[in-house]
Every structure is written in C-alpha cells, then in structure tokens.
Tab-separated table of C-alpha atoms in Angstrom:
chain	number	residue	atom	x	y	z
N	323	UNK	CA	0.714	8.267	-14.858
N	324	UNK	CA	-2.447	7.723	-13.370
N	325	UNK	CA	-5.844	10.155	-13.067
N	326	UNK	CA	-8.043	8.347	-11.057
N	327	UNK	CA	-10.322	7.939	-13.959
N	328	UNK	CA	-12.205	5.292	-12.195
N	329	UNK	CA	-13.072	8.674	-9.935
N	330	UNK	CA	-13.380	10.640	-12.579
N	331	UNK	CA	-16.357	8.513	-14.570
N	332	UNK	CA	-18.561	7.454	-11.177
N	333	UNK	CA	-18.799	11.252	-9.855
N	334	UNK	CA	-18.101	13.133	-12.710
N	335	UNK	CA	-15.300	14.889	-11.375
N	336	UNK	CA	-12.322	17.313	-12.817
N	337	UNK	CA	-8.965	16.077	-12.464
N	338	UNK	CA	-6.873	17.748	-9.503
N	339	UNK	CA	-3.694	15.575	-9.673
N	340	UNK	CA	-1.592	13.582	-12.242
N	341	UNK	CA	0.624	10.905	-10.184
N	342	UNK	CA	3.374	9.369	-12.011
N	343	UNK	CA	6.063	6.569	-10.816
N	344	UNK	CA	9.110	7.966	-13.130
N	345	UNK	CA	11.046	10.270	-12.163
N	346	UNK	CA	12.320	10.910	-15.242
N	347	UNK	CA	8.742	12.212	-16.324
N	348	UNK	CA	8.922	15.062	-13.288
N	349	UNK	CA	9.921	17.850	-15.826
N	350	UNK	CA	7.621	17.169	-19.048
N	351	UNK	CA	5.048	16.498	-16.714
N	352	UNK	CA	5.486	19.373	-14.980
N	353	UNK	CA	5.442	21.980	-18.454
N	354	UNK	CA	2.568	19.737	-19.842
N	355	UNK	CA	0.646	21.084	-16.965
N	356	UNK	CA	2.065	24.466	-16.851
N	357	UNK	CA	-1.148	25.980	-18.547
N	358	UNK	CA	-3.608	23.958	-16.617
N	359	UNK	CA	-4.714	25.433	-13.557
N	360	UNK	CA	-5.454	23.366	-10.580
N	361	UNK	CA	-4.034	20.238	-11.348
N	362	UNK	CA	-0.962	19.410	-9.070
N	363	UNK	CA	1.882	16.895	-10.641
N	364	UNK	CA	2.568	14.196	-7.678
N	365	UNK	CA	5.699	11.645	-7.571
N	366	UNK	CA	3.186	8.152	-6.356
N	367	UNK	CA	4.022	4.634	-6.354
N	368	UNK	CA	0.334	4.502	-5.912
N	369	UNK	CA	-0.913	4.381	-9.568
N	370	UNK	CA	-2.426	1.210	-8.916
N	371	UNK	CA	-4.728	1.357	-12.547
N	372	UNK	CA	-1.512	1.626	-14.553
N	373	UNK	CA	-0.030	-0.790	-13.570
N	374	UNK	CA	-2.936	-3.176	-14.162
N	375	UNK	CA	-3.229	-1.787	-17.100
N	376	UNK	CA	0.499	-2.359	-17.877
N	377	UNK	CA	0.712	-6.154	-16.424
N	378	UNK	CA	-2.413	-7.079	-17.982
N	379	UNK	CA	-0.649	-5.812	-22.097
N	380	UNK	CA	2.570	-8.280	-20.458
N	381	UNK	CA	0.548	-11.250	-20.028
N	382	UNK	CA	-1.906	-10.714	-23.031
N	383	UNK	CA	-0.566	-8.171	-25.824
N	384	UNK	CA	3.434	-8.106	-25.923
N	385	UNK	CA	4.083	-11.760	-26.321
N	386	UNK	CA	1.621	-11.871	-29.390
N	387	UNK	CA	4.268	-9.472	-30.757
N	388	UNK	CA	6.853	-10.100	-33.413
N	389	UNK	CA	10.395	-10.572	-31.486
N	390	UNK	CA	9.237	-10.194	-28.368
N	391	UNK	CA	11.634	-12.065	-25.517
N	392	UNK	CA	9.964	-12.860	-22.089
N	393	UNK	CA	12.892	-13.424	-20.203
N	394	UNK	CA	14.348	-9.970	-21.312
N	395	UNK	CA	11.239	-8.496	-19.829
N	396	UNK	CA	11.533	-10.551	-16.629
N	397	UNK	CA	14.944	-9.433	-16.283
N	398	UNK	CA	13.980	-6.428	-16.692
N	399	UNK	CA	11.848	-6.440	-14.224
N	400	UNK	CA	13.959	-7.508	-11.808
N	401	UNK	CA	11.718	-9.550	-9.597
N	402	UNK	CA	11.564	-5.932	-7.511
N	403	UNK	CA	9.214	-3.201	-7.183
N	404	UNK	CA	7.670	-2.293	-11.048
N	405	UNK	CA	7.418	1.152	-10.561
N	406	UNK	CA	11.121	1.416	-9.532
N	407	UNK	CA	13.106	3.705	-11.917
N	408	UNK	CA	16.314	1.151	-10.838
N	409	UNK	CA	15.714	-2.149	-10.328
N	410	UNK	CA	19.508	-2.582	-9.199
N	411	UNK	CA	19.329	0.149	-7.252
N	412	UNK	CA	19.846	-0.620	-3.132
N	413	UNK	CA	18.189	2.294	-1.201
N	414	UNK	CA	18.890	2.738	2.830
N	415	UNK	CA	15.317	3.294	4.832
N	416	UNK	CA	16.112	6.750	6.918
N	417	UNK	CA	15.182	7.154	10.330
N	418	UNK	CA	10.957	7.696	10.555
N	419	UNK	CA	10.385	11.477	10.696
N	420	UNK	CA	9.147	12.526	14.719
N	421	UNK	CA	5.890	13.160	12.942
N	422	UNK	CA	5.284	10.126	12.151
N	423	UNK	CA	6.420	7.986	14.732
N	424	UNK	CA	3.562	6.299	16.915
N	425	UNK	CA	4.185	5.035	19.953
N	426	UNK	CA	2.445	1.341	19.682
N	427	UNK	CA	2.404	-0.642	16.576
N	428	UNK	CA	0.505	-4.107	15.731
N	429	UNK	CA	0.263	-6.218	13.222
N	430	UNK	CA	-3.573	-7.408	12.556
N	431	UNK	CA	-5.783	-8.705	10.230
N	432	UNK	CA	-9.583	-7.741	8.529
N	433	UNK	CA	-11.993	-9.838	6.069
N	434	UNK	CA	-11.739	-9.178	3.162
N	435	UNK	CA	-15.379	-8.536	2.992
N	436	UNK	CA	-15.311	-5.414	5.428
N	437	UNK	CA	-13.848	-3.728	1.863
N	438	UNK	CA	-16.383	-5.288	-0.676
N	439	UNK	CA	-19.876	-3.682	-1.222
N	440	UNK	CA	-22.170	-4.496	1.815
N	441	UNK	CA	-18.765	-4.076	4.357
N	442	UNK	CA	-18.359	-1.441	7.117
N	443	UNK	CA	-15.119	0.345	5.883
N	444	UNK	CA	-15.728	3.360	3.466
N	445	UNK	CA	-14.911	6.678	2.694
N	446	UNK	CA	-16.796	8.225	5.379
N	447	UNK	CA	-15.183	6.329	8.111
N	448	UNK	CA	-11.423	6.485	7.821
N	449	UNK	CA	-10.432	9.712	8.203
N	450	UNK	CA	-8.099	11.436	6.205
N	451	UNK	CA	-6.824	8.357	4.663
N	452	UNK	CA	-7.594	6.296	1.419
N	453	UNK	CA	-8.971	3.243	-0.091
N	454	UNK	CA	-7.016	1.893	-3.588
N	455	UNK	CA	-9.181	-0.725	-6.205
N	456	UNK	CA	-9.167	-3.959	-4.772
N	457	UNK	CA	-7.655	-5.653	-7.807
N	458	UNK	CA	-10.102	-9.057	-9.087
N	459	UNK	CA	-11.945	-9.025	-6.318
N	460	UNK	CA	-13.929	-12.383	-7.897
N	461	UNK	CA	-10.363	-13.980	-7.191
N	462	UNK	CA	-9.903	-13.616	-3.687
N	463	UNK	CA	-11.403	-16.301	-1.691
N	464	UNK	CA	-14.612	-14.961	0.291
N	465	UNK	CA	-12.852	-16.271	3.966
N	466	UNK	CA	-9.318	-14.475	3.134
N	467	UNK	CA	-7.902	-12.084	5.417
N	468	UNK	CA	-6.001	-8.567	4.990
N	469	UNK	CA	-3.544	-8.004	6.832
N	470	UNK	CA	-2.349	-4.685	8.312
N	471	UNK	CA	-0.365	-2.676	10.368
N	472	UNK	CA	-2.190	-0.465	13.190
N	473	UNK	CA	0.168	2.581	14.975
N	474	UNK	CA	-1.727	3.995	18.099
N	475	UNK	CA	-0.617	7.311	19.194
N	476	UNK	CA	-1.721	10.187	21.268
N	477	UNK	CA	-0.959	12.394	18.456
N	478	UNK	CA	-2.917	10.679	15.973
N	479	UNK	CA	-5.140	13.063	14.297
N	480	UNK	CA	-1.234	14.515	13.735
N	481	UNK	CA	0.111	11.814	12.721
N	482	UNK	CA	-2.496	10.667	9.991
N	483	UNK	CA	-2.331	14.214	8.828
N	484	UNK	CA	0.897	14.130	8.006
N	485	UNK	CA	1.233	10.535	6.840
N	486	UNK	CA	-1.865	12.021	4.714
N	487	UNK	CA	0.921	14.033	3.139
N	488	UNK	CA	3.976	11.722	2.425
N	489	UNK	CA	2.096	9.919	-1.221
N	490	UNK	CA	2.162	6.550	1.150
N	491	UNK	CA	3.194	3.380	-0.983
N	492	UNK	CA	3.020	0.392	0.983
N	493	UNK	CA	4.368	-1.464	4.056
N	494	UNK	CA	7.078	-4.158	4.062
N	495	UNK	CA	8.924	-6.452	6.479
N	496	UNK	CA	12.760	-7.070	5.132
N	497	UNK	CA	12.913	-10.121	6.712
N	498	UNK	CA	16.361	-10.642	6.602
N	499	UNK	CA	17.455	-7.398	7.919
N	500	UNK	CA	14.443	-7.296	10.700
N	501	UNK	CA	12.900	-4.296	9.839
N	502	UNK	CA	9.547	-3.046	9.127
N	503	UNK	CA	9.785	-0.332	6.436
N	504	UNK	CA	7.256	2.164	5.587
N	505	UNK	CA	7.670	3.207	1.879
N	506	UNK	CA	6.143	6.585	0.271
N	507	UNK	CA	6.303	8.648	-2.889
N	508	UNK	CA	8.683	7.560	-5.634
N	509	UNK	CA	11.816	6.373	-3.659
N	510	UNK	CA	11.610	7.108	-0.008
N	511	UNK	CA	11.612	4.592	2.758
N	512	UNK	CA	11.185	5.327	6.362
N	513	UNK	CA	12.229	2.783	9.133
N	514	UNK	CA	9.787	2.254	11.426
N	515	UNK	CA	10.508	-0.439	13.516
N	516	UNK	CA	13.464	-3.732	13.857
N	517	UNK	CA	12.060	-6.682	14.538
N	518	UNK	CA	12.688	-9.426	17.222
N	519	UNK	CA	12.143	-12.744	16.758
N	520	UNK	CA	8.680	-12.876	17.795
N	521	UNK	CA	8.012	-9.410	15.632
N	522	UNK	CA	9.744	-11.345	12.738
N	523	UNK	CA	7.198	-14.369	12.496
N	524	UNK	CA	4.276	-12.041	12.469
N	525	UNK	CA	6.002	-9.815	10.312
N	526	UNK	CA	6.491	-12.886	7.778
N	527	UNK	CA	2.105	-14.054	8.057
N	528	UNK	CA	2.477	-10.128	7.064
N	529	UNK	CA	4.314	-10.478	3.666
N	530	UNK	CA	2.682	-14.012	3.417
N	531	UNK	CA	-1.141	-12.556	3.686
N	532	UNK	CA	-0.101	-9.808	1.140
N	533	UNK	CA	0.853	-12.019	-1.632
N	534	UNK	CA	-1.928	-14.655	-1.208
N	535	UNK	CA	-3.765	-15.735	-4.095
N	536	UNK	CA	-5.857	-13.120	-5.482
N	537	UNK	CA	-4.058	-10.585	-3.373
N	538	UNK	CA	-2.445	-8.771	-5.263
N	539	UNK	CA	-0.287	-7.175	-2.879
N	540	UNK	CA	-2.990	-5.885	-0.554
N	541	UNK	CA	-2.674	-4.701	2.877
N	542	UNK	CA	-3.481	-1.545	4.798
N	543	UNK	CA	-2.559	0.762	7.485
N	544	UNK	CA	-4.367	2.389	10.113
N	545	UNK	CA	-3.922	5.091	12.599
N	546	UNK	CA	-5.859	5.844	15.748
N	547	UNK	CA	-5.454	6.810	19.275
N	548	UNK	CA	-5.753	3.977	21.186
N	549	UNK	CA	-7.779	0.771	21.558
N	550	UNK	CA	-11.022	1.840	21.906
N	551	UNK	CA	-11.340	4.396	19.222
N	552	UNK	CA	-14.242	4.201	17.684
N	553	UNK	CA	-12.790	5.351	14.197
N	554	UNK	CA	-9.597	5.840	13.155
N	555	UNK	CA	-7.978	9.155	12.066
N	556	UNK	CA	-6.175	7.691	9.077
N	557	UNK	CA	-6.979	4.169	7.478
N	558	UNK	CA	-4.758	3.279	4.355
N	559	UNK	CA	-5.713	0.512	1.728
N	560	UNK	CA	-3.021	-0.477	0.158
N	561	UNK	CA	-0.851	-2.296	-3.273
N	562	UNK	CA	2.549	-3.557	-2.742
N	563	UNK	CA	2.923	-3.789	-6.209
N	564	UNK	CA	6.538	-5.578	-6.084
N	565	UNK	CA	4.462	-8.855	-4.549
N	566	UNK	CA	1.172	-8.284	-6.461
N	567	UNK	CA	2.026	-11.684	-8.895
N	568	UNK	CA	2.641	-13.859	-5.416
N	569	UNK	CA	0.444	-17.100	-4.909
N	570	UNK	CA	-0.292	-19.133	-1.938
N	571	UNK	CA	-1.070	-18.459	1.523
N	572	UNK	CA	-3.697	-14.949	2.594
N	573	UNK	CA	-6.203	-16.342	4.706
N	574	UNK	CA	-6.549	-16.186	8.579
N	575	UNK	CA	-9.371	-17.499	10.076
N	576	UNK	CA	-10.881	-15.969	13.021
N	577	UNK	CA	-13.730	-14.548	14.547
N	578	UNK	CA	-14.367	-10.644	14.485
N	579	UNK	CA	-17.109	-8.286	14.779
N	580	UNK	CA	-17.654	-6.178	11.644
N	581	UNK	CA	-16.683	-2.306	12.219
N	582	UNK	CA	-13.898	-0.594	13.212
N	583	UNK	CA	-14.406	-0.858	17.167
N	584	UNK	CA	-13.395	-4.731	18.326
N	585	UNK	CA	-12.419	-5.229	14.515
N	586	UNK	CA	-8.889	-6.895	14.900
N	587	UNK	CA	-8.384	-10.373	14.445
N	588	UNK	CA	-5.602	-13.225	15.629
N	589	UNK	CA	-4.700	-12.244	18.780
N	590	UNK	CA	-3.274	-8.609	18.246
N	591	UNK	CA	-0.192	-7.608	20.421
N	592	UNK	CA	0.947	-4.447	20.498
N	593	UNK	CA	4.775	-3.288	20.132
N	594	UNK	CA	6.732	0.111	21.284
C-alpha cells in the first residue's frame, strides 16, 4: 500500500486515499477502511515509495537472513513488472477507450533538471496531472534526458481529465509486437498505437532512456492541444517499475529552452 506519506509530512496533510498493487488486498482493505470516512481505497501500480522501500529490504535486509535463497526470489520475480499479482500471467492490451484517444502522438525528450529543484515543471503548471519521487536523484547524471510521450488533441482538457481518472501506470513499447501500450490501475493495458519501423526505433531510445542508469524507470506523459500550447492540460511523471533495476544508456543530448513552450528535444515528429 502506499499513503503518500512523503505528502503527508511536508504539508501536514490527512490521508484521502490508500493505493495498493494486490488485488488480493481489495476486500480487507476495503473493511479496514469501512469506519474511516473520506479515505477512498484505489487499485495503483503507482506506489512508487513501496516499492523502494521493498527493493531496498531485497538488496540490504533479506539476504542477511537465515535460509534465505536469491535465485528463488529472482524467480519469483520473474524479471516482469513487481507489482504484478502473476508474473506468468500474459494479458491482451484492449482497444484505447474514444476518451482517450488523441489524435497526434510523439515521442520526445526533457532534462532531467526541468524536474529537480530550480527546474520549470511543478505542480502549478501541469494541469490535472502528477509528478511521482524521482528515485536517487544524486545518481542520475546531470546531462541525462527523460524521455516521454506527448498526445495532442483538440479535446485535451477531456482527455487529461479522464486519463486523470484511469490510476495511470506507465508507458511501454513491446517491441516485438510493435505496439505502444499505455498501462493503468492494477492490470489494465490500453493499446494506443502499432508501430512502423521508423515508430519502432524511437520507440526502442524510449525503453532505452527509461532504464538508463539512475533511471529508475522514469518517463512521463503529457497532454496538450497542439504545438504551441503554452501549458499542458495533463503532464504525467512517471515509474515503470518492471525496468527500474536497468543500466546503461538515458542520455540525449540536445539543445532546449527550459519551460513547457519550445521544450521538446531531438527532433520531435509527430504520428496519427
């Protein structure tokens, strides 16, 4: 589960929501807060704290333990997503709800400093979206790149409302079957796009940027109406925690103005 305490300590806040990545846990969360008014349970992949929290005791506390087996827990595991109740468990993205179909998509690329303290992106200037821990910051190197996925629509005040709505997880490219997936809550994925050849090597620089070193699966997601927007109306940071151990690769180098407006870097092209 996961409370946002990191919320909860800087602004002294009550809880309104317990996310939790099981399941399994739906019901005895759901009685356990049966007497609590104004806390709402939601089924999130995006309990980014607990699962630091849990790598961090697999790397430092359970092999100190008596009988404890790595490669049981790394087949465990699976290699997959973490917060996957089924690691063997082969899902089939549905069709991408009207709602939240744009009608452009690109894939593009910020420094990583527009997130740290001193950058231009914050909660007052991305809408109705949201910005997750960026996970050892210290790590990542000061010239690496995030990369992202921007949808431009007419509808997009719309369309971020109701992505706003869906517990977004992360974006993926399945390389192998060509297809950019959108996933959100516990289990659902959403296709949003195939890819063609020249979709599928930007789509790769995609996965490659997310699990750079230091990375730790980050990546984001924007919505706006067109080019020229001066803010978006929904601007995702994101974990995909099932690539937040990958090494190697992350940076692009480029130039870019700092901001939203003529933010994009690498030579964005846009796709229906």
């Amino acid at each position: 589960m996961s409370t946002h305490s990191n919320r909860i300590t800087s602004n002294n806040q009550s809880v309104k929501s317990i996310k939790f990545f099981r399941g399994a846990m739906f019901n005895m969360i759901s009685i356990a807060l049966n007497d609590l008014d104004g806390i709402v349970a939601k089924p999130s992949r995006s309990t980014y704290q607990l699962y630091d929290w849990l790598n961090e005791r697999e790397e430092n506390v359970y092999p100190s333990m008596k009988g404890y087996d790595r490669s049981l827990s790394l087949a465990a595991s699976g290699g997959g997503d973490p917060t996957s109740d089924n690691q063997l468990e082969i899902r089939t993205p549905v069709k991408l709800p009207d709602a939240l179909r744009g009608e452009k998509y690109a894939f593009v690329s910020l420094p990583i400093g527009e997130f740290l303290e001193g950058g231009s992106i914050g909660a007052d200037n991305i809408g109705v979206g949201e910005l997750c821990p960026i996970p050892n910051s210290e790590s990542i190197a000061s010239d690496a790149y995030v990369f992202g996925v921007v949808i431009l629509s007419q509808r997009s005040a719309a369309l971020a409302s109701w992505l706003a709505g869906t517990e977004l997880s992360h974006m993926r490219c399945d390389l192998r079957r060509r297809t950019l997936i959108m996933e959100s809550d516990i289990n659902t994925q959403f296709l949003v796009a195939k890819l063609d050849d020249e979709q599928k090597v930007e789509g790769l620089a995609f996965e490659e940027g997310k699990a750079g070193e230091g990375m730790g699966g980050l990546h984001f997601v924007c919505v706006q109406k067109d080019d020229d927007a001066e803010v978006p109306d929904g601007f995702w940071l994101l974990r995909d925690l099932a690539v937040a151990k990958g090494k190697g690769g992350g940076k692009r180098r480029g130039e870019g103005e700092k901001g939203f407006k003529n933010r994009w870097v690498g030579g964005k092209k846009l796709y229906d």
